Amino acid sequence: TSEGHMQFGAHESIAGGVFTAIERGHRATCDTIQMFNKSNNQWKAKKLTTEEIDLFFARIEETGVTAAVSHSSYLINIASPDEALAEKSYASLKEEMERCRTLRIPALVLHPGSHVGSGEEIGMQRVALSINRLFDELPDNTVTLLLETTAGQGSNLGCTFEQLAYMIDRVDNKAQIGVCLDTCHIFAAGYPIVEPADYRKTMKQFDEVIGWERLKVIHANDSLKELGSRRDRHEHIGRGHIGLKGFGNFINDRRLKKIPMIIETPKGDDLTEDIENLKVLRGLVKKK
């Protein structure tokens, strides 16, 4: 990996087949990528063909770009008090876990969901019950499920480390549950990370409440909105309120060396923004 340091990458589109995400990642100078494993805004998933799966592995082999993680569909809400939606969400999540296994993607990122007025605790209990059922029904599972830190918009769960810990504590299969930390989201949720002392304090809190060993992926996104805004608006690296200083804290934290860092910043089809953002991130690595 670059500079013997962390692996940098971006979320890449699967338009044209899952293998195209690897091709885009290669063009965008990624070491590794995040991708959807099905269309992210519809429930139905097209079955993965043998040809598509073979091409996916072939592209990884040819380019050296890996798929660190998949992101689940935005429609999924396993915290929903609406039984039909919760059940539909569960079935979709299970299918995505199976697709990750087929593609040998080691982890799947999930937004914990929204309690939609039913209350935080009830929502979080629903999430844990659903995840326990998931692992029960997937005995040969190889995929780690990662709950993503959220910005705390509306009734979204997971905007405090305590909420994430509450859900994780209630999951029986501790070996396959983890966390994806989104820099923009924790900042929007009120965790300061710009000044080195603040960063250290925030990460100490993460360790004490959730535990370092749970952190598997970082979403590196600058924040268009200020600290504690509770607004989830991604900005290009260094151009938002987190700034280069904030990202330098993460990138030069030796404890994070093995954690892939994935950008989810705005971009066009030619991927120039990805190339630029990744260059900015890599430029923050302090030379030994």
PDB file of C-alpha atoms in Angstrom:
ATOM      1  CA  THR A   1       0.000   0.000   0.000  1.00  0.00           C
ATOM      2  CA  SER A   2       1.078   3.582  -0.549  1.00  0.00           C
ATOM      3  CA  GLU A   3       3.886   4.771   1.730  1.00  0.00           C
ATOM      4  CA  GLY A   4       3.466   1.622   3.829  1.00  0.00           C
ATOM      5  CA  HIS A   5       0.566   3.528   5.339  1.00  0.00           C
ATOM      6  CA  MET A   6      -3.185   3.200   5.161  1.00  0.00           C
ATOM      7  CA  GLN A   7      -5.081   2.227   2.044  1.00  0.00           C
ATOM      8  CA  PHE A   8      -6.943   5.083   0.394  1.00  0.00           C
ATOM      9  CA  GLY A   9      -9.937   4.724  -1.865  1.00  0.00           C
ATOM     10  CA  ALA A  10     -13.328   5.983  -2.948  1.00  0.00           C
ATOM     11  CA  HIS A  11     -16.893   4.807  -3.342  1.00  0.00           C
ATOM     12  CA  GLU A  12     -17.203   3.793  -7.002  1.00  0.00           C
ATOM     13  CA  SER A  13     -20.270   3.171  -9.136  1.00  0.00           C
ATOM     14  CA  ILE A  14     -21.303  -0.310 -10.312  1.00  0.00           C
ATOM     15  CA  ALA A  15     -23.151   1.026 -13.390  1.00  0.00           C
ATOM     16  CA  GLY A  16     -22.556  -1.610 -16.068  1.00  0.00           C
ATOM     17  CA  GLY A  17     -21.849  -4.450 -13.649  1.00  0.00           C
ATOM     18  CA  VAL A  18     -20.096  -4.909 -10.285  1.00  0.00           C
ATOM     19  CA  PHE A  19     -16.692  -5.342 -11.988  1.00  0.00           C
ATOM     20  CA  THR A  20     -16.848  -1.787 -13.358  1.00  0.00           C
ATOM     21  CA  ALA A  21     -16.407  -0.435  -9.834  1.00  0.00           C
ATOM     22  CA  ILE A  22     -12.910  -1.970  -9.763  1.00  0.00           C
ATOM     23  CA  GLU A  23     -12.134  -0.450 -13.190  1.00  0.00           C
ATOM     24  CA  ARG A  24     -13.274   2.973 -11.973  1.00  0.00           C
ATOM     25  CA  GLY A  25     -11.279   2.564  -8.774  1.00  0.00           C
ATOM     26  CA  HIS A  26      -8.178   1.836 -10.836  1.00  0.00           C
ATOM     27  CA  ARG A  27      -8.747   4.945 -12.990  1.00  0.00           C
ATOM     28  CA  ALA A  28      -9.292   6.997  -9.835  1.00  0.00           C
ATOM     29  CA  THR A  29      -5.931   5.897  -8.294  1.00  0.00           C
ATOM     30  CA  CYS A  30      -7.614   3.926  -5.489  1.00  0.00           C
ATOM     31  CA  ASP A  31      -5.803   1.253  -3.483  1.00  0.00           C
ATOM     32  CA  THR A  32      -9.190  -0.141  -2.493  1.00  0.00           C
ATOM     33  CA  ILE A  33     -12.840   0.817  -3.022  1.00  0.00           C
ATOM     34  CA  GLN A  34     -16.303   0.851  -1.516  1.00  0.00           C
ATOM     35  CA  MET A  35     -19.215  -0.108  -3.765  1.00  0.00           C
ATOM     36  CA  PHE A  36     -22.872  -1.015  -3.713  1.00  0.00           C
ATOM     37  CA  ASN A  37     -23.416  -4.690  -4.527  1.00  0.00           C
ATOM     38  CA  LYS A  38     -26.835  -3.999  -6.092  1.00  0.00           C
ATOM     39  CA  SER A  39     -28.780  -0.946  -7.208  1.00  0.00           C
ATOM     40  CA  ASN A  40     -28.903   1.270  -4.113  1.00  0.00           C
ATOM     41  CA  ASN A  41     -32.313   2.841  -4.696  1.00  0.00           C
ATOM     42  CA  GLN A  42     -34.465  -0.163  -5.556  1.00  0.00           C
ATOM     43  CA  TRP A  43     -35.418  -3.234  -3.552  1.00  0.00           C
ATOM     44  CA  LYS A  44     -34.999  -5.794  -6.307  1.00  0.00           C
ATOM     45  CA  ALA A  45     -31.506  -7.011  -7.042  1.00  0.00           C
ATOM     46  CA  LYS A  46     -30.512  -8.483 -10.399  1.00  0.00           C
ATOM     47  CA  LYS A  47     -28.959 -11.890  -9.817  1.00  0.00           C
ATOM     48  CA  LEU A  48     -25.169 -11.825 -10.097  1.00  0.00           C
ATOM     49  CA  THR A  49     -24.209 -13.834 -13.175  1.00  0.00           C
ATOM     50  CA  THR A  50     -21.215 -16.179 -13.167  1.00  0.00           C
ATOM     51  CA  GLU A  51     -19.685 -14.047 -15.904  1.00  0.00           C
ATOM     52  CA  GLU A  52     -20.065 -10.857 -13.849  1.00  0.00           C
ATOM     53  CA  ILE A  53     -18.537 -12.511 -10.764  1.00  0.00           C
ATOM     54  CA  ASP A  54     -15.612 -13.890 -12.800  1.00  0.00           C
ATOM     55  CA  LEU A  55     -14.978 -10.462 -14.338  1.00  0.00           C
ATOM     56  CA  PHE A  56     -15.035  -8.903 -10.857  1.00  0.00           C
ATOM     57  CA  PHE A  57     -12.271 -11.216  -9.605  1.00  0.00           C
ATOM     58  CA  ALA A  58     -10.334 -10.838 -12.870  1.00  0.00           C
ATOM     59  CA  ARG A  59     -10.325  -7.017 -12.562  1.00  0.00           C
ATOM     60  CA  ILE A  60      -9.047  -7.236  -8.971  1.00  0.00           C
ATOM     61  CA  GLU A  61      -6.317  -9.599 -10.158  1.00  0.00           C
ATOM     62  CA  GLU A  62      -5.338  -7.313 -13.078  1.00  0.00           C
ATOM     63  CA  THR A  63      -5.405  -3.970 -11.266  1.00  0.00           C
ATOM     64  CA  GLY A  64      -4.452  -4.848  -7.699  1.00  0.00           C
ATOM     65  CA  VAL A  65      -7.400  -2.704  -6.553  1.00  0.00           C
ATOM     66  CA  THR A  66      -9.400  -4.491  -3.858  1.00  0.00           C
ATOM     67  CA  ALA A  67     -12.964  -4.023  -2.610  1.00  0.00           C
ATOM     68  CA  ALA A  68     -12.605  -3.297   1.107  1.00  0.00           C
ATOM     69  CA  VAL A  69     -16.265  -2.814   1.761  1.00  0.00           C
ATOM     70  CA  SER A  70     -19.734  -2.661   0.277  1.00  0.00           C
ATOM     71  CA  HIS A  71     -22.373  -0.110   1.271  1.00  0.00           C
ATOM     72  CA  SER A  72     -25.940  -1.265   1.796  1.00  0.00           C
ATOM     73  CA  SER A  73     -28.937   0.227   0.022  1.00  0.00           C
ATOM     74  CA  TYR A  74     -30.337   3.520   1.342  1.00  0.00           C
ATOM     75  CA  LEU A  75     -33.834   2.015   1.419  1.00  0.00           C
ATOM     76  CA  ILE A  76     -32.998  -0.362   4.266  1.00  0.00           C
ATOM     77  CA  ASN A  77     -34.351   0.604   7.701  1.00  0.00           C
ATOM     78  CA  ILE A  78     -34.211  -2.307  10.134  1.00  0.00           C
ATOM     79  CA  ALA A  79     -35.190   0.083  12.973  1.00  0.00           C
ATOM     80  CA  SER A  80     -38.549   0.860  11.369  1.00  0.00           C
ATOM     81  CA  PRO A  81     -41.697   0.428  13.487  1.00  0.00           C
ATOM     82  CA  ASP A  82     -43.547  -0.416  10.245  1.00  0.00           C
ATOM     83  CA  GLU A  83     -43.506  -4.235  10.215  1.00  0.00           C
ATOM     84  CA  ALA A  84     -43.740  -4.551   6.433  1.00  0.00           C
ATOM     85  CA  LEU A  85     -40.863  -2.119   5.844  1.00  0.00           C
ATOM     86  CA  ALA A  86     -38.771  -3.706   8.595  1.00  0.00           C
ATOM     87  CA  GLU A  87     -39.277  -7.156   7.056  1.00  0.00           C
ATOM     88  CA  LYS A  88     -38.488  -5.899   3.547  1.00  0.00           C
ATOM     89  CA  SER A  89     -35.374  -4.198   4.934  1.00  0.00           C
ATOM     90  CA  TYR A  90     -34.291  -7.370   6.703  1.00  0.00           C
ATOM     91  CA  ALA A  91     -34.667  -9.500   3.554  1.00  0.00           C
ATOM     92  CA  SER A  92     -32.702  -6.950   1.529  1.00  0.00           C
ATOM     93  CA  LEU A  93     -29.917  -6.755   4.129  1.00  0.00           C
ATOM     94  CA  LYS A  94     -29.647 -10.542   4.202  1.00  0.00           C
ATOM     95  CA  GLU A  95     -29.408 -10.669   0.415  1.00  0.00           C
ATOM     96  CA  GLU A  96     -26.664  -8.011   0.465  1.00  0.00           C
ATOM     97  CA  MET A  97     -24.684 -10.008   3.043  1.00  0.00           C
ATOM     98  CA  GLU A  98     -24.933 -13.049   0.763  1.00  0.00           C
ATOM     99  CA  ARG A  99     -23.833 -11.025  -2.263  1.00  0.00           C
ATOM    100  CA  CYS A 100     -20.812  -9.721  -0.330  1.00  0.00           C
ATOM    101  CA  ARG A 101     -19.901 -13.283   0.510  1.00  0.00           C
ATOM    102  CA  THR A 102     -20.161 -14.307  -3.154  1.00  0.00           C
ATOM    103  CA  LEU A 103     -17.900 -11.388  -4.169  1.00  0.00           C
ATOM    104  CA  ARG A 104     -15.575 -12.037  -1.187  1.00  0.00           C
ATOM    105  CA  ILE A 105     -16.055  -8.485   0.041  1.00  0.00           C
ATOM    106  CA  PRO A 106     -15.086  -8.621   3.733  1.00  0.00           C
ATOM    107  CA  ALA A 107     -17.502  -6.037   5.134  1.00  0.00           C
ATOM    108  CA  LEU A 108     -20.875  -4.373   4.585  1.00  0.00           C
ATOM    109  CA  VAL A 109     -21.638  -0.867   5.887  1.00  0.00           C
ATOM    110  CA  LEU A 110     -25.138  -0.293   7.232  1.00  0.00           C
ATOM    111  CA  HIS A 111     -26.803   2.894   8.468  1.00  0.00           C
ATOM    112  CA  PRO A 112     -28.375   1.670  11.730  1.00  0.00           C
ATOM    113  CA  GLY A 113     -31.723   3.169  10.651  1.00  0.00           C
ATOM    114  CA  SER A 114     -34.381   5.579  11.936  1.00  0.00           C
ATOM    115  CA  HIS A 115     -36.792   4.948  14.776  1.00  0.00           C
ATOM    116  CA  VAL A 116     -39.403   7.144  13.021  1.00  0.00           C
ATOM    117  CA  GLY A 117     -40.966   8.354  16.255  1.00  0.00           C
ATOM    118  CA  SER A 118     -41.072   4.995  18.046  1.00  0.00           C
ATOM    119  CA  GLY A 119     -38.237   6.120  20.350  1.00  0.00           C
ATOM    120  CA  GLU A 120     -34.474   5.640  20.420  1.00  0.00           C
ATOM    121  CA  GLU A 121     -34.370   2.631  22.677  1.00  0.00           C
ATOM    122  CA  ILE A 122     -37.106   0.713  20.862  1.00  0.00           C
ATOM    123  CA  GLY A 123     -35.423   1.511  17.541  1.00  0.00           C
ATOM    124  CA  MET A 124     -32.031   0.319  18.767  1.00  0.00           C
ATOM    125  CA  GLN A 125     -33.529  -2.884  20.176  1.00  0.00           C
ATOM    126  CA  ARG A 126     -35.138  -3.553  16.798  1.00  0.00           C
ATOM    127  CA  VAL A 127     -31.752  -3.130  15.114  1.00  0.00           C
ATOM    128  CA  ALA A 128     -30.064  -5.600  17.476  1.00  0.00           C
ATOM    129  CA  LEU A 129     -32.857  -8.180  17.153  1.00  0.00           C
ATOM    130  CA  SER A 130     -32.696  -7.938  13.391  1.00  0.00           C
ATOM    131  CA  ILE A 131     -28.893  -8.357  13.344  1.00  0.00           C
ATOM    132  CA  ASN A 132     -29.083 -11.368  15.679  1.00  0.00           C
ATOM    133  CA  ARG A 133     -31.638 -12.956  13.376  1.00  0.00           C
ATOM    134  CA  LEU A 134     -29.381 -12.186  10.404  1.00  0.00           C
ATOM    135  CA  PHE A 135     -26.381 -13.996  11.873  1.00  0.00           C
ATOM    136  CA  ASP A 136     -28.624 -16.908  12.964  1.00  0.00           C
ATOM    137  CA  GLU A 137     -29.930 -17.307   9.433  1.00  0.00           C
ATOM    138  CA  LEU A 138     -26.481 -16.978   7.828  1.00  0.00           C
ATOM    139  CA  PRO A 139     -24.434 -19.632   9.657  1.00  0.00           C
ATOM    140  CA  ASP A 140     -21.677 -19.663   7.009  1.00  0.00           C
ATOM    141  CA  ASN A 141     -21.359 -15.879   6.962  1.00  0.00           C
ATOM    142  CA  THR A 142     -17.885 -14.441   6.229  1.00  0.00           C
ATOM    143  CA  VAL A 143     -18.897 -10.769   6.148  1.00  0.00           C
ATOM    144  CA  THR A 144     -18.458  -8.269   8.984  1.00  0.00           C
ATOM    145  CA  LEU A 145     -21.455  -5.973   9.387  1.00  0.00           C
ATOM    146  CA  LEU A 146     -20.373  -2.393  10.104  1.00  0.00           C
ATOM    147  CA  LEU A 147     -22.736   0.087  11.726  1.00  0.00           C
ATOM    148  CA  GLU A 148     -22.004   3.579  10.431  1.00  0.00           C
ATOM    149  CA  THR A 149     -21.754   6.634  12.651  1.00  0.00           C
ATOM    150  CA  THR A 150     -24.502   9.079  11.629  1.00  0.00           C
ATOM    151  CA  ALA A 151     -24.896  12.865  11.685  1.00  0.00           C
ATOM    152  CA  GLY A 152     -28.040  12.733  13.818  1.00  0.00           C
ATOM    153  CA  GLN A 153     -30.533  14.103  11.306  1.00  0.00           C
ATOM    154  CA  GLY A 154     -34.178  13.479  12.160  1.00  0.00           C
ATOM    155  CA  SER A 155     -34.719  10.199  14.004  1.00  0.00           C
ATOM    156  CA  ASN A 156     -31.519   8.582  12.667  1.00  0.00           C
ATOM    157  CA  LEU A 157     -29.855   6.243  15.147  1.00  0.00           C
ATOM    158  CA  GLY A 158     -26.106   5.972  15.629  1.00  0.00           C
ATOM    159  CA  CYS A 159     -25.104   9.615  16.066  1.00  0.00           C
ATOM    160  CA  THR A 160     -23.445   8.999  19.435  1.00  0.00           C
ATOM    161  CA  PHE A 161     -20.828   6.413  20.307  1.00  0.00           C
ATOM    162  CA  GLU A 162     -23.137   5.355  23.158  1.00  0.00           C
ATOM    163  CA  GLN A 163     -25.962   4.500  20.750  1.00  0.00           C
ATOM    164  CA  LEU A 164     -23.632   2.377  18.615  1.00  0.00           C
ATOM    165  CA  ALA A 165     -22.318   0.626  21.736  1.00  0.00           C
ATOM    166  CA  TYR A 166     -25.897  -0.018  22.915  1.00  0.00           C
ATOM    167  CA  MET A 167     -26.678  -1.857  19.664  1.00  0.00           C
ATOM    168  CA  ILE A 168     -23.364  -3.728  19.467  1.00  0.00           C
ATOM    169  CA  ASP A 169     -23.693  -4.858  23.103  1.00  0.00           C
ATOM    170  CA  ARG A 170     -26.966  -6.558  22.180  1.00  0.00           C
ATOM    171  CA  VAL A 171     -25.535  -8.427  19.179  1.00  0.00           C
ATOM    172  CA  ASP A 172     -24.531 -11.977  20.127  1.00  0.00           C
ATOM    173  CA  ASN A 173     -22.043 -12.482  17.297  1.00  0.00           C
ATOM    174  CA  LYS A 174     -19.325 -10.068  18.428  1.00  0.00           C
ATOM    175  CA  ALA A 175     -16.817 -11.462  15.932  1.00  0.00           C
ATOM    176  CA  GLN A 176     -18.700 -10.124  12.889  1.00  0.00           C
ATOM    177  CA  ILE A 177     -19.989  -6.749  14.082  1.00  0.00           C
ATOM    178  CA  GLY A 178     -17.998  -3.531  13.766  1.00  0.00           C
ATOM    179  CA  VAL A 179     -18.126   0.193  13.061  1.00  0.00           C
ATOM    180  CA  CYS A 180     -17.529   2.455  10.075  1.00  0.00           C
ATOM    181  CA  LEU A 181     -16.555   5.931  11.274  1.00  0.00           C
ATOM    182  CA  ASP A 182     -17.587   8.774   8.963  1.00  0.00           C
ATOM    183  CA  THR A 183     -15.569  11.941   9.640  1.00  0.00           C
ATOM    184  CA  CYS A 184     -18.293  14.283   8.340  1.00  0.00           C
ATOM    185  CA  HIS A 185     -20.991  12.506  10.356  1.00  0.00           C
ATOM    186  CA  ILE A 186     -19.202  12.488  13.719  1.00  0.00           C
ATOM    187  CA  PHE A 187     -18.231  16.143  13.213  1.00  0.00           C
ATOM    188  CA  ALA A 188     -21.835  17.076  12.339  1.00  0.00           C
ATOM    189  CA  ALA A 189     -22.985  15.080  15.377  1.00  0.00           C
ATOM    190  CA  GLY A 190     -20.809  17.291  17.586  1.00  0.00           C
ATOM    191  CA  TYR A 191     -17.516  15.410  18.025  1.00  0.00           C
ATOM    192  CA  PRO A 192     -14.572  17.825  17.551  1.00  0.00           C
ATOM    193  CA  ILE A 193     -11.660  16.415  15.487  1.00  0.00           C
ATOM    194  CA  VAL A 194      -9.798  19.432  14.053  1.00  0.00           C
ATOM    195  CA  GLU A 195      -7.411  20.362  16.883  1.00  0.00           C
ATOM    196  CA  PRO A 196      -5.042  17.489  17.751  1.00  0.00           C
ATOM    197  CA  ALA A 197      -6.078  17.613  21.431  1.00  0.00           C
ATOM    198  CA  ASP A 198      -9.783  17.444  20.472  1.00  0.00           C
ATOM    199  CA  TYR A 199      -9.086  14.610  18.041  1.00  0.00           C
ATOM    200  CA  ARG A 200      -7.282  12.624  20.727  1.00  0.00           C
ATOM    201  CA  LYS A 201     -10.131  13.186  23.179  1.00  0.00           C
ATOM    202  CA  THR A 202     -12.783  12.141  20.651  1.00  0.00           C
ATOM    203  CA  MET A 203     -10.876   8.981  19.703  1.00  0.00           C
ATOM    204  CA  LYS A 204     -10.278   8.154  23.368  1.00  0.00           C
ATOM    205  CA  GLN A 205     -14.044   8.389  23.842  1.00  0.00           C
ATOM    206  CA  PHE A 206     -14.545   6.092  20.842  1.00  0.00           C
ATOM    207  CA  ASP A 207     -12.146   3.573  22.382  1.00  0.00           C
ATOM    208  CA  GLU A 208     -13.723   3.724  25.832  1.00  0.00           C
ATOM    209  CA  VAL A 209     -17.318   3.515  24.626  1.00  0.00           C
ATOM    210  CA  ILE A 210     -17.052   1.262  21.532  1.00  0.00           C
ATOM    211  CA  GLY A 211     -13.472  -0.085  21.432  1.00  0.00           C
ATOM    212  CA  TRP A 212     -10.709   0.383  18.841  1.00  0.00           C
ATOM    213  CA  GLU A 213     -10.988  -3.225  17.724  1.00  0.00           C
ATOM    214  CA  ARG A 214     -14.490  -2.498  16.349  1.00  0.00           C
ATOM    215  CA  LEU A 215     -13.256   0.192  13.923  1.00  0.00           C
ATOM    216  CA  LYS A 216     -12.892  -1.403  10.475  1.00  0.00           C
ATOM    217  CA  VAL A 217     -13.349   1.395   7.911  1.00  0.00           C
ATOM    218  CA  ILE A 218     -13.208   5.200   7.860  1.00  0.00           C
ATOM    219  CA  HIS A 219     -15.305   7.316   5.499  1.00  0.00           C
ATOM    220  CA  ALA A 220     -13.171  10.403   4.857  1.00  0.00           C
ATOM    221  CA  ASN A 221     -15.531  13.244   4.020  1.00  0.00           C
ATOM    222  CA  ASP A 222     -15.100  16.919   4.777  1.00  0.00           C
ATOM    223  CA  SER A 223     -18.148  18.710   6.166  1.00  0.00           C
ATOM    224  CA  LEU A 224     -19.952  21.542   4.416  1.00  0.00           C
ATOM    225  CA  LYS A 225     -21.699  22.371   7.696  1.00  0.00           C
ATOM    226  CA  GLU A 226     -20.156  23.347  11.017  1.00  0.00           C
ATOM    227  CA  LEU A 227     -19.471  21.249  14.126  1.00  0.00           C
ATOM    228  CA  GLY A 228     -22.672  19.949  15.733  1.00  0.00           C
ATOM    229  CA  SER A 229     -24.900  21.056  12.826  1.00  0.00           C
ATOM    230  CA  ARG A 230     -26.547  17.616  12.648  1.00  0.00           C
ATOM    231  CA  ARG A 231     -26.498  18.081   8.872  1.00  0.00           C
ATOM    232  CA  ASP A 232     -24.938  15.411   6.666  1.00  0.00           C
ATOM    233  CA  ARG A 233     -23.368  17.356   3.798  1.00  0.00           C
ATOM    234  CA  HIS A 234     -20.116  16.022   2.338  1.00  0.00           C
ATOM    235  CA  GLU A 235     -17.481  18.412   1.015  1.00  0.00           C
ATOM    236  CA  HIS A 236     -14.166  17.888  -0.811  1.00  0.00           C
ATOM    237  CA  ILE A 237     -11.179  17.103   1.406  1.00  0.00           C
ATOM    238  CA  GLY A 238      -9.747  20.304   2.883  1.00  0.00           C
ATOM    239  CA  ARG A 239     -12.560  22.523   1.634  1.00  0.00           C
ATOM    240  CA  GLY A 240     -14.969  22.088   4.523  1.00  0.00           C
ATOM    241  CA  HIS A 241     -15.035  22.724   8.266  1.00  0.00           C
ATOM    242  CA  ILE A 242     -12.837  19.720   9.104  1.00  0.00           C
ATOM    243  CA  GLY A 243     -10.045  20.914   6.829  1.00  0.00           C
ATOM    244  CA  LEU A 244      -6.606  19.463   6.131  1.00  0.00           C
ATOM    245  CA  LYS A 245      -5.643  19.729   9.788  1.00  0.00           C
ATOM    246  CA  GLY A 246      -8.490  17.447  10.835  1.00  0.00           C
ATOM    247  CA  PHE A 247      -7.686  14.806   8.222  1.00  0.00           C
ATOM    248  CA  GLY A 248      -3.987  14.939   9.115  1.00  0.00           C
ATOM    249  CA  ASN A 249      -4.953  13.744  12.612  1.00  0.00           C
ATOM    250  CA  PHE A 250      -6.538  10.569  11.231  1.00  0.00           C
ATOM    251  CA  ILE A 251      -3.958   9.864   8.562  1.00  0.00           C
ATOM    252  CA  ASN A 252      -0.981  10.141  10.896  1.00  0.00           C
ATOM    253  CA  ASP A 253      -2.546   8.170  13.745  1.00  0.00           C
ATOM    254  CA  ARG A 254      -0.434   5.004  13.796  1.00  0.00           C
ATOM    255  CA  ARG A 255      -3.294   3.046  15.365  1.00  0.00           C
ATOM    256  CA  LEU A 256      -5.252   3.464  12.114  1.00  0.00           C
ATOM    257  CA  LYS A 257      -2.565   2.121   9.767  1.00  0.00           C
ATOM    258  CA  LYS A 258      -4.588  -0.935   8.779  1.00  0.00           C
ATOM    259  CA  ILE A 259      -7.931   0.858   8.425  1.00  0.00           C
ATOM    260  CA  PRO A 260      -9.013   1.623   4.818  1.00  0.00           C
ATOM    261  CA  MET A 261      -9.937   5.263   4.289  1.00  0.00           C
ATOM    262  CA  ILE A 262     -12.712   5.759   1.741  1.00  0.00           C
ATOM    263  CA  ILE A 263     -13.918   9.081   0.313  1.00  0.00           C
ATOM    264  CA  GLU A 264     -17.582   9.649  -0.591  1.00  0.00           C
ATOM    265  CA  THR A 265     -17.173  13.146  -2.005  1.00  0.00           C
ATOM    266  CA  PRO A 266     -19.103  14.638  -4.959  1.00  0.00           C
ATOM    267  CA  LYS A 267     -17.774  13.833  -8.439  1.00  0.00           C
ATOM    268  CA  GLY A 268     -18.413  13.588 -12.155  1.00  0.00           C
ATOM    269  CA  ASP A 269     -17.993  10.628 -14.507  1.00  0.00           C
ATOM    270  CA  ASP A 270     -14.345  11.346 -15.333  1.00  0.00           C
ATOM    271  CA  LEU A 271     -13.398  10.838 -11.652  1.00  0.00           C
ATOM    272  CA  THR A 272     -11.051  13.875 -11.571  1.00  0.00           C
ATOM    273  CA  GLU A 273     -12.446  14.884  -8.167  1.00  0.00           C
ATOM    274  CA  ASP A 274     -11.629  11.446  -6.742  1.00  0.00           C
ATOM    275  CA  ILE A 275      -8.087  11.665  -8.099  1.00  0.00           C
ATOM    276  CA  GLU A 276      -7.677  15.146  -6.618  1.00  0.00           C
ATOM    277  CA  ASN A 277      -9.172  14.269  -3.193  1.00  0.00           C
ATOM    278  CA  LEU A 278      -7.024  11.125  -2.911  1.00  0.00           C
ATOM    279  CA  LYS A 279      -3.928  13.140  -3.857  1.00  0.00           C
ATOM    280  CA  VAL A 280      -4.772  15.638  -1.098  1.00  0.00           C
ATOM    281  CA  LEU A 281      -5.207  12.836   1.471  1.00  0.00           C
ATOM    282  CA  ARG A 282      -1.969  11.083   0.475  1.00  0.00           C
ATOM    283  CA  GLY A 283      -0.182  14.426   0.665  1.00  0.00           C
ATOM    284  CA  LEU A 284      -1.022  14.617   4.374  1.00  0.00           C
ATOM    285  CA  VAL A 285       1.018  11.513   5.211  1.00  0.00           C
ATOM    286  CA  LYS A 286       3.962  12.728   7.312  1.00  0.00           C
ATOM    287  CA  LYS A 287       7.228  11.456   5.869  1.00  0.00           C
ATOM    288  CA  LYS A 288       9.285   9.397   8.297  1.00  0.00           C
TER     289      LYS A 288
END
